[in-house]
mmCIF file of C-alpha atoms in Angstrom:
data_model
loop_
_atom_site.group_PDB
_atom_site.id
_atom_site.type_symbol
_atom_site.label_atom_id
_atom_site.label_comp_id
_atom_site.label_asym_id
_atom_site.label_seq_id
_atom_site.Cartn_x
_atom_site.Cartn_y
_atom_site.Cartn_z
ATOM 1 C CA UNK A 1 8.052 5.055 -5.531
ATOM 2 C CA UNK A 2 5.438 7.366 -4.694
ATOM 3 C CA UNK A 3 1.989 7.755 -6.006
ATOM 4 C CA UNK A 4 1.043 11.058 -5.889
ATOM 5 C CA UNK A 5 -1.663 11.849 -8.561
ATOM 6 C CA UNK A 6 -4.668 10.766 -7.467
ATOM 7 C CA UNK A 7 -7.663 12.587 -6.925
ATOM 8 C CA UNK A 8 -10.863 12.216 -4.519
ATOM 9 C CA UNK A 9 -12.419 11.184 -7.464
ATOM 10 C CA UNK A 10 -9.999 7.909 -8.208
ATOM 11 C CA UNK A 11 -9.229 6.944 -4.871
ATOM 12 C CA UNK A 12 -11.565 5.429 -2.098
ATOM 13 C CA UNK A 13 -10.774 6.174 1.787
ATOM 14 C CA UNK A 14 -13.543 3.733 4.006
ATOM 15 C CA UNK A 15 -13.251 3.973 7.951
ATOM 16 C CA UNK A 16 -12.475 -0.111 8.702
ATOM 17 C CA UNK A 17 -15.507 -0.640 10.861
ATOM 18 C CA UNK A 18 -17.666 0.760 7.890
ATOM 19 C CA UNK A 19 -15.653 -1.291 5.453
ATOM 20 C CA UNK A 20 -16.416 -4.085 7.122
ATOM 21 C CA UNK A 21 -20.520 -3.742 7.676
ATOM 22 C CA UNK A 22 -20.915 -3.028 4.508
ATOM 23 C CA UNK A 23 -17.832 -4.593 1.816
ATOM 24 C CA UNK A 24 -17.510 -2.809 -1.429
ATOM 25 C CA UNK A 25 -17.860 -4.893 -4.891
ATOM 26 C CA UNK A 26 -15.442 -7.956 -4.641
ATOM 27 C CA UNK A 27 -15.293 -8.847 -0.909
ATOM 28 C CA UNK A 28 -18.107 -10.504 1.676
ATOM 29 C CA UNK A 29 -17.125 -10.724 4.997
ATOM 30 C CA UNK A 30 -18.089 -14.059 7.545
ATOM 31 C CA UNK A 31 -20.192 -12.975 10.384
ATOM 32 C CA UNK A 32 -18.301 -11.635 13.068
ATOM 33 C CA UNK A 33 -16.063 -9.701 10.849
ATOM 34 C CA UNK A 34 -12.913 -12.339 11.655
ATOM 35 C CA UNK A 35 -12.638 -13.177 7.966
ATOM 36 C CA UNK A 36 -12.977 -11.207 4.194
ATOM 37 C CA UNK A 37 -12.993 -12.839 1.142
ATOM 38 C CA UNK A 38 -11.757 -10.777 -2.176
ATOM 39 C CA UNK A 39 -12.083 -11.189 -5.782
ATOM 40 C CA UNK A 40 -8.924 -12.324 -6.848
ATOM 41 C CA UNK A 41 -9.725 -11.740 -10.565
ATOM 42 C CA UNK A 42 -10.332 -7.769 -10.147
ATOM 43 C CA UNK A 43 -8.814 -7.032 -6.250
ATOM 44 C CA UNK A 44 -5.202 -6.620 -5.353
ATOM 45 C CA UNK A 45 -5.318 -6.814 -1.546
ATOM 46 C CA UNK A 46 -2.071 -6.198 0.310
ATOM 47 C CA UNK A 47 -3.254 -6.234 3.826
ATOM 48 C CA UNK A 48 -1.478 -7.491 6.859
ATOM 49 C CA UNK A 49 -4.094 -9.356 9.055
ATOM 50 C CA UNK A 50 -4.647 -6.764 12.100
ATOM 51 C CA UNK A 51 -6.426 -6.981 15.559
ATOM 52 C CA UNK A 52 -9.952 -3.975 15.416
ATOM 53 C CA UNK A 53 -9.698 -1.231 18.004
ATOM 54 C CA UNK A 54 -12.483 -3.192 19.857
ATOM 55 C CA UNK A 55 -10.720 -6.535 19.860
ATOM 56 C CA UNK A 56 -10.748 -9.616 17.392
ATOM 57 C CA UNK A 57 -8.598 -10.165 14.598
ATOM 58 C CA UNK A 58 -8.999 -9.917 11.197
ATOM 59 C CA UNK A 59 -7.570 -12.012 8.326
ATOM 60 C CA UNK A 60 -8.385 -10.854 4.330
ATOM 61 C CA UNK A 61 -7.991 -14.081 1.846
ATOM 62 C CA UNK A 62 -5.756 -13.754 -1.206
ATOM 63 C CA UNK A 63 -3.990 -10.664 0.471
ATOM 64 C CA UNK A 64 -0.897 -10.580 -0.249
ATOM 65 C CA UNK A 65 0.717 -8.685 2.250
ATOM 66 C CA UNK A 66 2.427 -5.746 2.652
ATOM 67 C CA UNK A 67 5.605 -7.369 1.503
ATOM 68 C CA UNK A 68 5.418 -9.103 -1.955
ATOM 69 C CA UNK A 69 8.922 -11.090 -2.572
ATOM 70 C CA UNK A 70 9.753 -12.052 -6.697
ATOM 71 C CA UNK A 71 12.978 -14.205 -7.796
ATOM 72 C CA UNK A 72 12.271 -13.764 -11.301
ATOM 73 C CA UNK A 73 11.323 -11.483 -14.513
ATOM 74 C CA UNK A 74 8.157 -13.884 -14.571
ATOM 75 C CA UNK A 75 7.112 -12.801 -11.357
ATOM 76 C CA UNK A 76 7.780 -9.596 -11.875
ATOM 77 C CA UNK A 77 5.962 -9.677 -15.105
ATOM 78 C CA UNK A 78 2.756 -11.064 -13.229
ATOM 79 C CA UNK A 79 2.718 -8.953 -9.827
ATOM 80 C CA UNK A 80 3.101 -5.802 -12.413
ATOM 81 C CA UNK A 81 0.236 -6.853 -14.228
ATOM 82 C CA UNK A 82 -2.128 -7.189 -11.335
ATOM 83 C CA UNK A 83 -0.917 -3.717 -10.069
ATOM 84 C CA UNK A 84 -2.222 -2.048 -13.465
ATOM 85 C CA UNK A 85 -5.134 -4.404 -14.146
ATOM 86 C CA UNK A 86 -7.193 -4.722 -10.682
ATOM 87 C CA UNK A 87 -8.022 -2.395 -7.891
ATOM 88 C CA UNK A 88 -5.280 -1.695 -4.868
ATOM 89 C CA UNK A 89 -6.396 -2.031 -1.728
ATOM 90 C CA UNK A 90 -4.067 -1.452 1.488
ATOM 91 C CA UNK A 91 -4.693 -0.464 5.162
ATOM 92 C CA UNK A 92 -3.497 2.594 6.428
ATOM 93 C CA UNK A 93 -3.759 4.433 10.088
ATOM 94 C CA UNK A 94 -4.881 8.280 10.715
ATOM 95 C CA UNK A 95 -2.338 8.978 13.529
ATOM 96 C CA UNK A 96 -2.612 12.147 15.586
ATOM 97 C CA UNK A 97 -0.778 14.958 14.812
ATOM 98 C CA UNK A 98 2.040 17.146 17.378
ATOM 99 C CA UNK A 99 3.521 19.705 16.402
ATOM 100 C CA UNK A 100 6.811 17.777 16.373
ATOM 101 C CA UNK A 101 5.572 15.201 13.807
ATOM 102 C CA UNK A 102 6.019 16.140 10.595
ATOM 103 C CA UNK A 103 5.417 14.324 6.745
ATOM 104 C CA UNK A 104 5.331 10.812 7.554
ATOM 105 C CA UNK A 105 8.403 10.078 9.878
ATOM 106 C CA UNK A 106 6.011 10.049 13.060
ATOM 107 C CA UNK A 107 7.270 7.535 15.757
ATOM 108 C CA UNK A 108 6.088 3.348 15.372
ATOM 109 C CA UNK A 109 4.264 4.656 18.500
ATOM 110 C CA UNK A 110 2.204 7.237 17.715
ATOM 111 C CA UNK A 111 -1.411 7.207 18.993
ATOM 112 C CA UNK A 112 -3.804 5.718 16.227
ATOM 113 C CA UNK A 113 -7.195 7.554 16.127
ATOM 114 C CA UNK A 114 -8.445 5.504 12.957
ATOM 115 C CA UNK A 115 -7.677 2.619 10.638
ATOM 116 C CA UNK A 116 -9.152 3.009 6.606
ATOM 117 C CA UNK A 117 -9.067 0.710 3.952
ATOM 118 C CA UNK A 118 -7.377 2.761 0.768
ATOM 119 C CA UNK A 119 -8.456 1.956 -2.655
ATOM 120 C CA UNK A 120 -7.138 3.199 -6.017
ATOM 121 C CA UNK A 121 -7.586 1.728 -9.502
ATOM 122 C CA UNK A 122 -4.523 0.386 -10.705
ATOM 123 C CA UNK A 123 -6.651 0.127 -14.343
ATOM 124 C CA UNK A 124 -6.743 4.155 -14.038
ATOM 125 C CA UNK A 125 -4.971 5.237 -17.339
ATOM 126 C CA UNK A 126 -2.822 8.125 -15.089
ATOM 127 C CA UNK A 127 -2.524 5.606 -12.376
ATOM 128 C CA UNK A 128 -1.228 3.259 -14.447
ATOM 129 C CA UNK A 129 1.136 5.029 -15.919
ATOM 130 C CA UNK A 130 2.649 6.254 -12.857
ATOM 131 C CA UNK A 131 3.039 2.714 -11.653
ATOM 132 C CA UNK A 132 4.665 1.284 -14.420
ATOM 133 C CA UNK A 133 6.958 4.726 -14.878
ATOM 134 C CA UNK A 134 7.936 3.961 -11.287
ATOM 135 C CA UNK A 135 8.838 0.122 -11.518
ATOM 136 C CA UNK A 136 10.250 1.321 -15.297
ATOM 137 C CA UNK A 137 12.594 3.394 -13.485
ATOM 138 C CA UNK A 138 14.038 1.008 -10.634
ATOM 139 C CA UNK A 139 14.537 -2.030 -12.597
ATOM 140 C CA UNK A 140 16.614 -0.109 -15.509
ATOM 141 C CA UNK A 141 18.628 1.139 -12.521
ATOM 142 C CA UNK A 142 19.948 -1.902 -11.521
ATOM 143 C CA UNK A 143 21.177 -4.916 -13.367
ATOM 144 C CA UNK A 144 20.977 -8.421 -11.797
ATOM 145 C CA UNK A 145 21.072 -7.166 -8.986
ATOM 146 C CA UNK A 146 18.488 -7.969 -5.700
ATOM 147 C CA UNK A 147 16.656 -4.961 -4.926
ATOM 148 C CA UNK A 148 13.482 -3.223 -2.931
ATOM 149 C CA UNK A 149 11.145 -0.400 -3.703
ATOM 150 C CA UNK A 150 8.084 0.424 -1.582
ATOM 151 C CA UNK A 151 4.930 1.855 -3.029
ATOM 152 C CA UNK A 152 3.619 4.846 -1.325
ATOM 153 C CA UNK A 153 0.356 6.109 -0.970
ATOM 154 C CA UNK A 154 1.402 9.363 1.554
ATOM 155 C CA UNK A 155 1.502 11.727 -0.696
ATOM 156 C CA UNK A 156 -1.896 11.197 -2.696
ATOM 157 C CA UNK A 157 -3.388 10.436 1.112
ATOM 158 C CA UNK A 158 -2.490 13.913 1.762
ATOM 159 C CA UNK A 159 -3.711 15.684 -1.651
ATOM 160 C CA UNK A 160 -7.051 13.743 -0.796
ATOM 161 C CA UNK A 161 -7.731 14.711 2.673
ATOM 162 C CA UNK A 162 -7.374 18.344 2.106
ATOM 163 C CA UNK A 163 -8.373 21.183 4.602
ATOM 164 C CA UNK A 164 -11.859 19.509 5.757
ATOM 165 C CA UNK A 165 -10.613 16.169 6.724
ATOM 166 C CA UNK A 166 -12.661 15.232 10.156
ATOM 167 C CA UNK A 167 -12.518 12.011 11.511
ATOM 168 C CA UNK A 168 -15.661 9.866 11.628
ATOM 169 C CA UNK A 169 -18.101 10.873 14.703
ATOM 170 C CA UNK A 170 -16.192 14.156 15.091
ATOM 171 C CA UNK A 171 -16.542 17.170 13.521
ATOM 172 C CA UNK A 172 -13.665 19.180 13.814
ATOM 173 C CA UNK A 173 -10.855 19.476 10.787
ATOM 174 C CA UNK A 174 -7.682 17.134 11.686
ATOM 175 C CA UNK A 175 -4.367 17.187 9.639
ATOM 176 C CA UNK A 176 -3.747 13.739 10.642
ATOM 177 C CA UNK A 177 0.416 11.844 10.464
ATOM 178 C CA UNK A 178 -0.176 9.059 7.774
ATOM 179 C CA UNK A 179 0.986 5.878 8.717
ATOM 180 C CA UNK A 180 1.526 2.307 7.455
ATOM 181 C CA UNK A 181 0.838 3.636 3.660
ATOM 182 C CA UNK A 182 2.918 1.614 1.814
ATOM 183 C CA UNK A 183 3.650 -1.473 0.337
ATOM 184 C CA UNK A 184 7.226 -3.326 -0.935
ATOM 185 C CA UNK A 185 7.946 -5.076 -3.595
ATOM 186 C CA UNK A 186 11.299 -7.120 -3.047
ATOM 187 C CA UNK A 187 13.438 -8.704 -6.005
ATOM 188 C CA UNK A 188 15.976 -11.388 -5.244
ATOM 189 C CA UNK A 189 17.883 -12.018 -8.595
ATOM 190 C CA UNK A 190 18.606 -15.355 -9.869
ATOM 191 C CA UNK A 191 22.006 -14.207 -11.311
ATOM 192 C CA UNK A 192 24.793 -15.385 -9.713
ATOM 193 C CA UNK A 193 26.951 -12.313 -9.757
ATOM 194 C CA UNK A 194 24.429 -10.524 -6.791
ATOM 195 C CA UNK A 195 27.139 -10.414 -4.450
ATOM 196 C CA UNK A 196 25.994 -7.632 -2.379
ATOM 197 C CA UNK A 197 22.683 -9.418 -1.697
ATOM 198 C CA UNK A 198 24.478 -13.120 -0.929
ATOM 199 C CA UNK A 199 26.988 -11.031 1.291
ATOM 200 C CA UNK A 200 24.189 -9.288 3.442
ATOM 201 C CA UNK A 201 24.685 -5.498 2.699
ATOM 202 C CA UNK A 202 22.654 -5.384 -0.450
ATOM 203 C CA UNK A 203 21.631 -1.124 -0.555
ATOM 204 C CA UNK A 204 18.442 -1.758 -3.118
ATOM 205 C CA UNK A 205 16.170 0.516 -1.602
ATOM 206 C CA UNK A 206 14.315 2.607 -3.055
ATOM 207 C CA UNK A 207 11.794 4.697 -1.804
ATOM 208 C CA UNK A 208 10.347 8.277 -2.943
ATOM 209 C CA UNK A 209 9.287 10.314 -6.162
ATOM 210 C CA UNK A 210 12.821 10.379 -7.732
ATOM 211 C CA UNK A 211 13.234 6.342 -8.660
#
């Protein structure tokens, strides 16, 4: 499921190191930057902890992670909820750009040049309803059946950066390969008739604009 329309004026790009001198509404961070609280009440934090470019790691509480597992509609219910009623935040990497590297299949390996700290407002009316159109979509596709679908920020990363993107403390115009800009949301059914997931070769995935 991909996001796609969101504007500069919805969506929040912060350079880590500047994210974490000065937090945004909802998190403090412990001296020595090892540790970041969130409000759990109005942030949605799906952050792997992650080691700074300058060494020391950093660990955000209440994240979820970048991989949210539900077994049940009440789960489901509740981590859809959160998604349209609290801010997203994720981590994503501005990796540099070949001319071989195209859209966001780069290498695992590709240089990183900077980390940010994405936020978009899951509240946002047009937000929301791409969200829930998304989810609406993938769960009336499959019945009792395990599945996954990973949220995508790549697309509305790129519509936000435009032509003038520069990285911080350099002033010439990158088109930077987008990495790490998703999260995934994976449903293990309860039913007893999943026998592609209890067998191993479940195919579940979804992933893109057309779910």
């Amino acid at each position: 499921m991909t996001i796609t329309d969101v504007s500069r004026c919805t969506m929040e790009v912060i350079e880590v190191e500047e994210f974490l001198r000065n937090p945004p509404p909802g998190f403090t961070v412990e001296a020595g930057y090892g540790f970041v609280k969130s409000d759990p009440e109005n942030c949605c934090v799906f952050i792997d902890d992650f080691e700074l470019s300058r060494g020391g790691k950093v660990v955000f509480q209440h994240s979820q992670g970048k991989k949210i597992t539900v077994r049940n509609l009440g789960d489901y219910t509740r981590f859809r909820k959160n998604l349209t009623s609290k801010k997203i935040y994720i981590l994503v990497s501005a990796c540099e750009s070949t001319p071989s590297s195209t859209d966001n299949k780069a290498p695992k390996n590709k240089r990183v040049l900077q980390q940010y700290v994405v936020s978009i407002d899951g509240r946002n009316p047009l937000i929301k309803w791409e969200i829930e159109r998304g989810l609406d979509r993938t769960i009336s596709s499959v019945a009792g059946e395990s599945y996954r679908v990973d949220i995508d920020l790549c697309d509305a990363l790129r519509g936000w950066e435009g032509e003038s993107f520069c990285l911080l403390g350099n002033r010439e115009k990158v088109t930077p390969v987008w990495k790490d800009t998703c999260f995934t949301l994976k449903y293990y059914s309860d039913a007893l008739f999943d026998f592609p997931h209890w067998l191993g070769f479940s195919k579940r995935h979804f992933k893109g604009a057309s779910q």
